[in-house]
mmCIF file of C-alpha atoms in Angstrom:
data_model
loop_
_atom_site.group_PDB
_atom_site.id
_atom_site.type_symbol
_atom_site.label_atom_id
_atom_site.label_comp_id
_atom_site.label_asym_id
_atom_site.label_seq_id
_atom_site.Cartn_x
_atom_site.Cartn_y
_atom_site.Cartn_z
ATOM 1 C CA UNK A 1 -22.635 -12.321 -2.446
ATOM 2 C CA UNK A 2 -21.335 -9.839 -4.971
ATOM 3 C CA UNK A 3 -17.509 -10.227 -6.203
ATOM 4 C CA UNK A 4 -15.523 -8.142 -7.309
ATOM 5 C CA UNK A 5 -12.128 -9.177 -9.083
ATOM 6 C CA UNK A 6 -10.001 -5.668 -9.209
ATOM 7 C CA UNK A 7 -6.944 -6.829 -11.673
ATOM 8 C CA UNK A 8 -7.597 -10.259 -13.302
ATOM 9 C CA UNK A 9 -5.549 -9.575 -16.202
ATOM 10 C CA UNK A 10 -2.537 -10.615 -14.875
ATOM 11 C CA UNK A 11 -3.374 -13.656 -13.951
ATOM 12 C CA UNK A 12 -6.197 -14.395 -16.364
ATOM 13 C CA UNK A 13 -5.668 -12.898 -19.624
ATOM 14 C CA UNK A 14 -8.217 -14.329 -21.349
ATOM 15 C CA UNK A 15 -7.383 -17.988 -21.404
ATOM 16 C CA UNK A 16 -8.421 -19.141 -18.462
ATOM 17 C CA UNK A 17 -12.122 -18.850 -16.796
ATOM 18 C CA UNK A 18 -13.720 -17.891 -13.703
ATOM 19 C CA UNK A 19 -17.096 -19.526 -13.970
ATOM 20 C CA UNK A 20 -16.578 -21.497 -10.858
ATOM 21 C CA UNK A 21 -17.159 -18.180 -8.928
ATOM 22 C CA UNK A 22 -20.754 -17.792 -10.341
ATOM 23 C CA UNK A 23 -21.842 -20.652 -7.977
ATOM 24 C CA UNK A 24 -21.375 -17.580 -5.340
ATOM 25 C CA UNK A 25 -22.758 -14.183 -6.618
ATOM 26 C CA UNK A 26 -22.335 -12.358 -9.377
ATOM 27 C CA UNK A 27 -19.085 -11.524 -10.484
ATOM 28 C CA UNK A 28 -17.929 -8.203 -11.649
ATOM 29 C CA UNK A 29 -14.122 -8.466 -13.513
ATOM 30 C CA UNK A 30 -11.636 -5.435 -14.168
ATOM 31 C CA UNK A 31 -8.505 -6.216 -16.127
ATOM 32 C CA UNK A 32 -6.782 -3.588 -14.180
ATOM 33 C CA UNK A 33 -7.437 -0.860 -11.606
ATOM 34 C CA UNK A 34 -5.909 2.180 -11.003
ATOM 35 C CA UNK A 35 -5.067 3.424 -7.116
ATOM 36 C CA UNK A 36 -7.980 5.783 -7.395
ATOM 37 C CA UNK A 37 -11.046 3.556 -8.637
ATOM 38 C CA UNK A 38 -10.075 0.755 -5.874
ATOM 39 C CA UNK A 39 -12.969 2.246 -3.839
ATOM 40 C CA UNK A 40 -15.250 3.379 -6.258
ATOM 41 C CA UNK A 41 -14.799 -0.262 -7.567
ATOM 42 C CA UNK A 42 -15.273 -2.441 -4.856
ATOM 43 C CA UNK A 43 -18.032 -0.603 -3.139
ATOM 44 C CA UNK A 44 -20.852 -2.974 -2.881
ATOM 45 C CA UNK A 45 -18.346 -6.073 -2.734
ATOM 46 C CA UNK A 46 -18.450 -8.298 -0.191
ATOM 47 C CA UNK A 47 -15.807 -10.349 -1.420
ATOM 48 C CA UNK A 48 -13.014 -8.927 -3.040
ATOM 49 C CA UNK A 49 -10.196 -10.648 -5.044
ATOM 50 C CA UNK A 50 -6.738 -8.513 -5.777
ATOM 51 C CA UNK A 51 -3.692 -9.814 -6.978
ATOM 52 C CA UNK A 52 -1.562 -6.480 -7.079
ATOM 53 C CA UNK A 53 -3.796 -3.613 -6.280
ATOM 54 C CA UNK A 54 -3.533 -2.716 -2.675
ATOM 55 C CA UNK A 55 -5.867 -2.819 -0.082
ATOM 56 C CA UNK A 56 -4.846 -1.075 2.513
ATOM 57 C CA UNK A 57 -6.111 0.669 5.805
ATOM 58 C CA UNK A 58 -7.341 3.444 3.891
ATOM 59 C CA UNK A 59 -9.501 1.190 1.396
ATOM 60 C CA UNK A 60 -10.794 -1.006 4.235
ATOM 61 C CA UNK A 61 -12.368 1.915 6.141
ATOM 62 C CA UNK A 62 -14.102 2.868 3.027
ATOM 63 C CA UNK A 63 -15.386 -0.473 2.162
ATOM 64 C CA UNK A 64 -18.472 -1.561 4.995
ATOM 65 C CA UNK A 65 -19.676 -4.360 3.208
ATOM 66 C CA UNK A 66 -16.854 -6.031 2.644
ATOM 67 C CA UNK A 67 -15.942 -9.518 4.283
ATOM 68 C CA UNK A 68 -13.539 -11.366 2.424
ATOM 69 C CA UNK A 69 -10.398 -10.502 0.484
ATOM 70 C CA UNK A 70 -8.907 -13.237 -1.524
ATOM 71 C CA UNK A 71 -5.151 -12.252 -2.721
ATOM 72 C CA UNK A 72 -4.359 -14.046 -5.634
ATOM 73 C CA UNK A 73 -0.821 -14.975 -5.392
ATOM 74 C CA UNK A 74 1.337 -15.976 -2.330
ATOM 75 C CA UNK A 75 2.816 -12.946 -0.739
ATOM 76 C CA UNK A 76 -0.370 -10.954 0.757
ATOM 77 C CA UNK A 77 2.144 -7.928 1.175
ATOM 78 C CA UNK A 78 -0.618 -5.951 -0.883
ATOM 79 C CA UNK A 79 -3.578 -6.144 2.043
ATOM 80 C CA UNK A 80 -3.087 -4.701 5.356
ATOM 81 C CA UNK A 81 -3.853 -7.519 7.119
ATOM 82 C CA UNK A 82 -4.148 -5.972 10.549
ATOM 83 C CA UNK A 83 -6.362 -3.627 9.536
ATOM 84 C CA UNK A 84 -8.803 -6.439 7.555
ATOM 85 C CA UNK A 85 -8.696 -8.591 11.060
ATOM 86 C CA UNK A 86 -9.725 -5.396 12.946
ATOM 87 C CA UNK A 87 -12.865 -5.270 10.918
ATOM 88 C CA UNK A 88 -13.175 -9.575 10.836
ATOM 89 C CA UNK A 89 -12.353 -9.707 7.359
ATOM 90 C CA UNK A 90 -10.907 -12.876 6.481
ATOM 91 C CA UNK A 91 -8.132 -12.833 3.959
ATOM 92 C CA UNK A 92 -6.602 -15.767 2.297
ATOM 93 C CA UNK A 93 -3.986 -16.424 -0.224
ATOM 94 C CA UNK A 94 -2.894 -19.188 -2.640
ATOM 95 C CA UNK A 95 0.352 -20.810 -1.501
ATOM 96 C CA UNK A 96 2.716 -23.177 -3.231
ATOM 97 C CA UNK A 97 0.991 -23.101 -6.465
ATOM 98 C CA UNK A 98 3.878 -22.136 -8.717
ATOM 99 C CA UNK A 99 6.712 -24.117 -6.967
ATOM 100 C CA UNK A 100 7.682 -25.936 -9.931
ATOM 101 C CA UNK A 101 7.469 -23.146 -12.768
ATOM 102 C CA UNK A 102 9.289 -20.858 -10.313
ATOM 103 C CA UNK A 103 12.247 -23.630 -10.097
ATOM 104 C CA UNK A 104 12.069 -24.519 -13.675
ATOM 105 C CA UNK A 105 12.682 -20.226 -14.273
ATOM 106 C CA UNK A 106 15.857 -20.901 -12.135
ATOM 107 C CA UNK A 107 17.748 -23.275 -14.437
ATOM 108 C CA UNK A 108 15.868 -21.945 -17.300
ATOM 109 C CA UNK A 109 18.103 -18.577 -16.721
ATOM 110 C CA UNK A 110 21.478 -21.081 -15.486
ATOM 111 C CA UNK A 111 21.311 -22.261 -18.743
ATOM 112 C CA UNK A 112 21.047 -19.570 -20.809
ATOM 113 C CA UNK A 113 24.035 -18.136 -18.870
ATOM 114 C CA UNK A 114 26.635 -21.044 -19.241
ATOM 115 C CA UNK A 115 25.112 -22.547 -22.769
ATOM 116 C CA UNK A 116 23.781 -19.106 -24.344
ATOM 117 C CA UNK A 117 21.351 -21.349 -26.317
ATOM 118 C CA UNK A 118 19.233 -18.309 -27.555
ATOM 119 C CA UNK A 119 22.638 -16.225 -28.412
ATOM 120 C CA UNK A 120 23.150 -19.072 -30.796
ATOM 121 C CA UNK A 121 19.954 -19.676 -32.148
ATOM 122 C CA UNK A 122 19.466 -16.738 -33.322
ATOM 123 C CA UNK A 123 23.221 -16.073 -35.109
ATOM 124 C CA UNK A 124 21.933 -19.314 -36.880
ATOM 125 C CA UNK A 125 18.959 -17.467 -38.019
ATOM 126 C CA UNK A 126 21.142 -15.356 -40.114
ATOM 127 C CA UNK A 127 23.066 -18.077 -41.711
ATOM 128 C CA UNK A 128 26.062 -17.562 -39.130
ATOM 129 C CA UNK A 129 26.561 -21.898 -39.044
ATOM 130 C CA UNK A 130 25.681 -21.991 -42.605
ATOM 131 C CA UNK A 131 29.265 -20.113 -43.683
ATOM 132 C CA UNK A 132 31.325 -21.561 -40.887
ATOM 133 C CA UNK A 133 34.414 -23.447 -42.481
ATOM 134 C CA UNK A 134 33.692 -26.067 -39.645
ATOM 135 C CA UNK A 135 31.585 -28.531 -38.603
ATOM 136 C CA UNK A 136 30.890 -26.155 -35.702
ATOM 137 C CA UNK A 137 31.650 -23.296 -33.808
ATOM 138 C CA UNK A 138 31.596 -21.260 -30.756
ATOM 139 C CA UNK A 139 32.461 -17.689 -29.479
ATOM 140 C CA UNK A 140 31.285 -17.889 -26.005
ATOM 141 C CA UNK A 141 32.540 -19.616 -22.688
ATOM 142 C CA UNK A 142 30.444 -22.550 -22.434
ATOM 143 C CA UNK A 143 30.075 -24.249 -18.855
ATOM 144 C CA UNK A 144 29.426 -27.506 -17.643
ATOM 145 C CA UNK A 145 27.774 -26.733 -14.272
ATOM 146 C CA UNK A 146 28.289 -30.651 -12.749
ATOM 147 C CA UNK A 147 30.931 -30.678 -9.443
ATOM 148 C CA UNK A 148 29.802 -26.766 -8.718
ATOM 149 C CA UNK A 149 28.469 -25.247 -5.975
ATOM 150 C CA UNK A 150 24.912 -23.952 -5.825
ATOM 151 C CA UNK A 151 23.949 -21.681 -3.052
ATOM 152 C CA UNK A 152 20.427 -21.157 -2.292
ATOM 153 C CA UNK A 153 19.039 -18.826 0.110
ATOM 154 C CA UNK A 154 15.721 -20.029 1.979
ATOM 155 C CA UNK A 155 14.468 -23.091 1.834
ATOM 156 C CA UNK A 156 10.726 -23.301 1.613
ATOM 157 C CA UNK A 157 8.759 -24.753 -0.994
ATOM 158 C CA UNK A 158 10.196 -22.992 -4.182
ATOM 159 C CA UNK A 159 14.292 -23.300 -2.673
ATOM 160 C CA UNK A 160 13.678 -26.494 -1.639
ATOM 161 C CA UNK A 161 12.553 -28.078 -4.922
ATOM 162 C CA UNK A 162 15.509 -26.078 -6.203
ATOM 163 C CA UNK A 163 18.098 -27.883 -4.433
ATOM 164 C CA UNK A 164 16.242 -31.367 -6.022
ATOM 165 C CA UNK A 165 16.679 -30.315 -9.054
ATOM 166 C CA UNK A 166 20.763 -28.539 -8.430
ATOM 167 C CA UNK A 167 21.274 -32.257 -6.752
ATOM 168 C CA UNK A 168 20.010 -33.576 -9.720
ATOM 169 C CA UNK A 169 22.273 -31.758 -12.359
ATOM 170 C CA UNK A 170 25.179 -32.695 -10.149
ATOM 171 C CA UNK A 171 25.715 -29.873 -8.548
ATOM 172 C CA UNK A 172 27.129 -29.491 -4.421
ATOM 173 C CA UNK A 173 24.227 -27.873 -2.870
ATOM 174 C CA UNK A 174 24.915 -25.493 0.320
ATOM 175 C CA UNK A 175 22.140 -23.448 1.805
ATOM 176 C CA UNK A 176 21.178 -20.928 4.300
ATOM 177 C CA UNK A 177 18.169 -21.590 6.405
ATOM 178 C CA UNK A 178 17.071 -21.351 9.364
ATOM 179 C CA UNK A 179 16.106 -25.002 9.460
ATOM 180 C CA UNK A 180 18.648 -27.543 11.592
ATOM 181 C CA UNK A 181 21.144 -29.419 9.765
ATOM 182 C CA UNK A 182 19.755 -32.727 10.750
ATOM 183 C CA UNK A 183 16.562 -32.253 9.046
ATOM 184 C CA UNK A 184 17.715 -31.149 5.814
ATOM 185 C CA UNK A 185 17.625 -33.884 2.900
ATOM 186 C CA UNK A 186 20.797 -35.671 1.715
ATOM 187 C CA UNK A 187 22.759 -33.425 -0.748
ATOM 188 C CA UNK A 188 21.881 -30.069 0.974
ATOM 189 C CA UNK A 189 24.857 -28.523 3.130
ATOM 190 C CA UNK A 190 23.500 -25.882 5.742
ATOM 191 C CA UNK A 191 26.458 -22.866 6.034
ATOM 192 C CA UNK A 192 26.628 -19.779 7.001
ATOM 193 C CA UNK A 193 25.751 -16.311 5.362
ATOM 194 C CA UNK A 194 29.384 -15.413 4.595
ATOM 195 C CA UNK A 195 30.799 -19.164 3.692
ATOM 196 C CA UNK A 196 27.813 -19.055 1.410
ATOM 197 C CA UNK A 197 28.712 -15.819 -0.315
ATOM 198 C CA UNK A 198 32.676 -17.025 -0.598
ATOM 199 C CA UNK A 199 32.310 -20.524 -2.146
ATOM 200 C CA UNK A 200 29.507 -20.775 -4.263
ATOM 201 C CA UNK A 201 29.466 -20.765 -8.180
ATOM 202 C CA UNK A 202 25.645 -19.974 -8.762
ATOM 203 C CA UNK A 203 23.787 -18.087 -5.984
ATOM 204 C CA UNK A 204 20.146 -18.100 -6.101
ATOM 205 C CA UNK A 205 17.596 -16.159 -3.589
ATOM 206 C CA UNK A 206 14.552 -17.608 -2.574
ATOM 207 C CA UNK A 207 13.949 -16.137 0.856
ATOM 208 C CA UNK A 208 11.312 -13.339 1.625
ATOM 209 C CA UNK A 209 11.598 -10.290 1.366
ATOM 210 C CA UNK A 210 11.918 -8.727 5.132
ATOM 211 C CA UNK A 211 13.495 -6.149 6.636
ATOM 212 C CA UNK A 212 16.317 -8.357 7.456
ATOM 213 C CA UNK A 213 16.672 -9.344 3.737
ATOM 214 C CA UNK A 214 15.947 -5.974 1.848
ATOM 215 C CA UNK A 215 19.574 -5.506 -0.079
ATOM 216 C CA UNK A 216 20.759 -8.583 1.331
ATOM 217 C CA UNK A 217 22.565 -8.917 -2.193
ATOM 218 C CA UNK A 218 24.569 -5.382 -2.022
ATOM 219 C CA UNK A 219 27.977 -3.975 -2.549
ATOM 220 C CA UNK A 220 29.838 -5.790 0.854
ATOM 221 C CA UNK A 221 28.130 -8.903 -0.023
ATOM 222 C CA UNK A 222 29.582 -8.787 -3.643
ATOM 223 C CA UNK A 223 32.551 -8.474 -3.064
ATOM 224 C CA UNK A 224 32.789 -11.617 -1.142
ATOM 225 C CA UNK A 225 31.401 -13.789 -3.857
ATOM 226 C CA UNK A 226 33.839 -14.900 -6.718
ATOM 227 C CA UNK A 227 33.693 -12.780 -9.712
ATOM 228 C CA UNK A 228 32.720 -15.782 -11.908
ATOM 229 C CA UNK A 229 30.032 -16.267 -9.854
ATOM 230 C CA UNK A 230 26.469 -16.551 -11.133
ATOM 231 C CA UNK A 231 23.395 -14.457 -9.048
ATOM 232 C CA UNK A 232 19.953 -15.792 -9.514
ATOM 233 C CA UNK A 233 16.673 -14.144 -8.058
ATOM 234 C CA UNK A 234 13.367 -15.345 -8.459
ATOM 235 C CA UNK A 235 12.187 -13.953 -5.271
ATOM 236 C CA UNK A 236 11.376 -10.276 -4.651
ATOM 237 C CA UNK A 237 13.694 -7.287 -7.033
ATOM 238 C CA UNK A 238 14.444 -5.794 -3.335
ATOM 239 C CA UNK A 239 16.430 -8.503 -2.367
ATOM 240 C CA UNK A 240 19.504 -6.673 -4.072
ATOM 241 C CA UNK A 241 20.932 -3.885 -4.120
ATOM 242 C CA UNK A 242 20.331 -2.974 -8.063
ATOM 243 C CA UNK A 243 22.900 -0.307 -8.102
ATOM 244 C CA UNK A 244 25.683 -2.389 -6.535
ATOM 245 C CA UNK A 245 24.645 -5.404 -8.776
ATOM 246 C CA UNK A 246 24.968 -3.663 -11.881
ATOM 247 C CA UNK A 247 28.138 -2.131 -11.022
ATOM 248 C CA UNK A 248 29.869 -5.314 -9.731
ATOM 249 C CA UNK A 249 28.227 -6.133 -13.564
ATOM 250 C CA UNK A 250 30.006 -3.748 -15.126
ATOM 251 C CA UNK A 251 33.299 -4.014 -13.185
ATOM 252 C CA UNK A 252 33.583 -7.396 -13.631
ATOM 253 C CA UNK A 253 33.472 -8.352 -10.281
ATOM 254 C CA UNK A 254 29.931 -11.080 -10.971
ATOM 255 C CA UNK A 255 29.912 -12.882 -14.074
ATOM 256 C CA UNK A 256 26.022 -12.714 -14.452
ATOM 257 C CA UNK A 257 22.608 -11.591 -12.766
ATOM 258 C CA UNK A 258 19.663 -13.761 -13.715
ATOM 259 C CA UNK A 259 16.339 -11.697 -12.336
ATOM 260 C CA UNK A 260 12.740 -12.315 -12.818
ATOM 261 C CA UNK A 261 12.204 -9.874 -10.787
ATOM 262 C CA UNK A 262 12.787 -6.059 -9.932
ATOM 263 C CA UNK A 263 12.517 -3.684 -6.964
ATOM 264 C CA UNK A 264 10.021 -1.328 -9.298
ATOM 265 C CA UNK A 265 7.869 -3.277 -11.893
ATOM 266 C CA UNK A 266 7.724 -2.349 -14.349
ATOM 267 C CA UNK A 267 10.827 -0.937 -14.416
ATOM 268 C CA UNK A 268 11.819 2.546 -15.035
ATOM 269 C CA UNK A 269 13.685 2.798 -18.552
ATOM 270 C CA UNK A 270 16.522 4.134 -17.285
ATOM 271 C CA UNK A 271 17.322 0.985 -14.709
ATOM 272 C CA UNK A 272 20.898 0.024 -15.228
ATOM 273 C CA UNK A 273 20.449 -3.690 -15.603
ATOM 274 C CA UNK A 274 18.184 -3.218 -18.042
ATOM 275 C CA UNK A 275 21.228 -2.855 -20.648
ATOM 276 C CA UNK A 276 23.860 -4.337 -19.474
ATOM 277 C CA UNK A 277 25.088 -7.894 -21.337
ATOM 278 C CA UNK A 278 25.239 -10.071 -18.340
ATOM 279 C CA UNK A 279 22.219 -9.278 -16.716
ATOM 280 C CA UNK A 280 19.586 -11.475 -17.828
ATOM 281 C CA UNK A 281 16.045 -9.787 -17.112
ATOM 282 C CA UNK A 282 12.819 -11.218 -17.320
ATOM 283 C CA UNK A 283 9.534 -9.659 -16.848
ATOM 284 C CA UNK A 284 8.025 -11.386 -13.500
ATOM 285 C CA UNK A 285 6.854 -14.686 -15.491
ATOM 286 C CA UNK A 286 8.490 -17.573 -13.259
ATOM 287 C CA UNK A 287 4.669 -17.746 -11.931
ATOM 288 C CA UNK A 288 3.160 -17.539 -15.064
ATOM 289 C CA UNK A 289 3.034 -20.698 -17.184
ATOM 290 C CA UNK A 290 -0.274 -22.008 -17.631
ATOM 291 C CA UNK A 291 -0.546 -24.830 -15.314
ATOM 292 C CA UNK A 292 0.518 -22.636 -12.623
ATOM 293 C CA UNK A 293 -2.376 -20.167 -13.458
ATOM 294 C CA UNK A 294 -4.474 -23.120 -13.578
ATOM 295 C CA UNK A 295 -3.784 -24.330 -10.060
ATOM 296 C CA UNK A 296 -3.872 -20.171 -8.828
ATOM 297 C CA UNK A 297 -7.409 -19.713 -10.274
ATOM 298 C CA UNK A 298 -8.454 -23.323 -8.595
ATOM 299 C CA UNK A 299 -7.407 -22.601 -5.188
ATOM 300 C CA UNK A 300 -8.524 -18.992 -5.133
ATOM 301 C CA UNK A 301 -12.024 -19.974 -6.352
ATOM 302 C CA UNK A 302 -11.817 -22.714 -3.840
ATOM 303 C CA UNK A 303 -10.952 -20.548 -1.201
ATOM 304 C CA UNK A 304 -13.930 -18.420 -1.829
ATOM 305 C CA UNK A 305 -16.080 -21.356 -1.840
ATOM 306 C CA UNK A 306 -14.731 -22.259 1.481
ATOM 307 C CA UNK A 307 -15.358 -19.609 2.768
ATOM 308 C CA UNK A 308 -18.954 -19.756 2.087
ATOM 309 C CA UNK A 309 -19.248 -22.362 3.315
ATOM 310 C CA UNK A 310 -17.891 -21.664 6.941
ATOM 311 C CA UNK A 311 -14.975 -23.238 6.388
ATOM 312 C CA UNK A 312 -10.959 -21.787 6.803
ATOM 313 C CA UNK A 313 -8.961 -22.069 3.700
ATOM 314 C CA UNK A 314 -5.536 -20.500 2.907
ATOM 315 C CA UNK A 315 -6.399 -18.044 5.734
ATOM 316 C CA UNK A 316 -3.658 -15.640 6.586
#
């Protein structure tokens, strides 16, 4: 069977290998693909791996050979999935493999915010400590985060292992889900969207993005939150309402936004987070250390393998 991968790069760099795929076909890789060469591309494939380059109706109509499509990330947003079951195209995904580099990205950005390690680090680099008259010094707010409230929005696998680690630190855990109180581990408070908003210190997303949640974060919402609060999303950019976040920024009405993520990625220079102090903006890496890579590549190439083989596999 011939594979093609459409946009390894991302995922794969260089540092990583997909020989386990040559047990199937022969394997054809492209670092990146534009809109127009995903046909062209994928002609003769029969299976197909994407992580960001859509497949859509459009592409599947244009693609007879095709049978599989392996996505290679969790949200399969990118394939029309109707359209790939219309045709018996299996699709599959790779769930849960970045749980724990997602929620170490979480307090990874709480920390910088209430310790500004890096802001000091780097004043020390040009002899700032060196001249001090005192043993030490500081000219931010520095937080200890023990006794406050964490809010965290969804709890699947990432939000979940979240609240372990916010009941770890010390902090009260509350949480909007849509699972029952009763069945939600020791620590973790279920509330309501608007008790939520009003008492928590640190707000962090990690629901997905629906119609329901696009801009659940916008300017109505902010103003319910405290202005010393903290917003953290690790989720999906659309989740807020950029505009509103960066003005409640700038008007001092939220103390910080932590984002790995943006509604257009990249983003567009002119995005008004993208200078403001207190947002702290990184570029979509949560996913990206390399053991999480390592498990992604495993499970995808697994998947394919499976599906060889006859057998259903991360089949969405």
């Amino acid at each position: 069977m011939k594979i093609v991968i459409l946009d390894s790069y991302g995922a794969n760099p260089g540092d990583l290998s997909w020989d386990g795929l040559n047990e199937v076909g022969p394997v054809t890789i492209y670092d990146r693909t534009k809109p127009e060469e995903t046909v062209g591309r994928a002609a003769d494939a029969e299976i197909l791996l994407t992580n960001k380059v859509i497949i859509g109706r459009k592409e599947i109509e244009q693609l007879p050979k095709l049978r599989y499509i392996g996505v290679l990330a969790t949200g399969y947003n990118v394939v029309d999935t109707q359209a790939a079951h219309e045709r018996g195209i299996v699709v599959t995904n790779v769930p849960a493999y970045s749980t724990e580099s997602v929620a170490q990205m979480v307090f990874s950005h709480l920390l910088t915010v209430v310790n500004h390690t890096e802001h000091y680090a780097l004043q020390n680099r040009n002899g700032r400590w060196s001249s001090n008259p005192d043993f030490c010094y500081w000219d931010t707010p520095l937080t200890e985060i023990a006794g406050k409230t964490f809010g965290i929005v969804g709890l699947g696998n990432i939000g979940s292992r979240v609240a372990e680690i916010a009941i770890a630190f010390g902090l009260k855990v509350k949480a909007l889900t849509s699972k029952p109180a009763d069945a939600l581990p020791a620590g973790i408070e279920k509330t309501d969207f608007p008790t939520l908003l009003s008492t928590t210190d640190i707000l962090s997303l990690h629901c997905p993005l629906t119609d329901d949640t696009r801009h659940l974060i916008n300017a109505e919402a902010l103003r319910q939150m405290k202005p010393t609060a903290i917003l953290i999303n690790t989720g999906r950019g659309p989740l807020v309402n950029e505009a509103d976040v960066a003005e409640a920024l700038s008007s001092g009405h939220l103390a910080a936004y932590c984002a790995d993520v943006l509604s257009e990625e990249p983003p567009r220079a002119e995005n008004p987070l993208l200078g403001l102090p207190n947002a702290y903006i990184t570029p979509h890496i949560a996913w990206a250390t390399r053991e999480a890579r390592i498990r992604l590549l495993n499970v995808a190439i697994s998947n394919v393998i499976a599906f060889t083989e006859g057998r259903s596999q991360n089949r969405v």
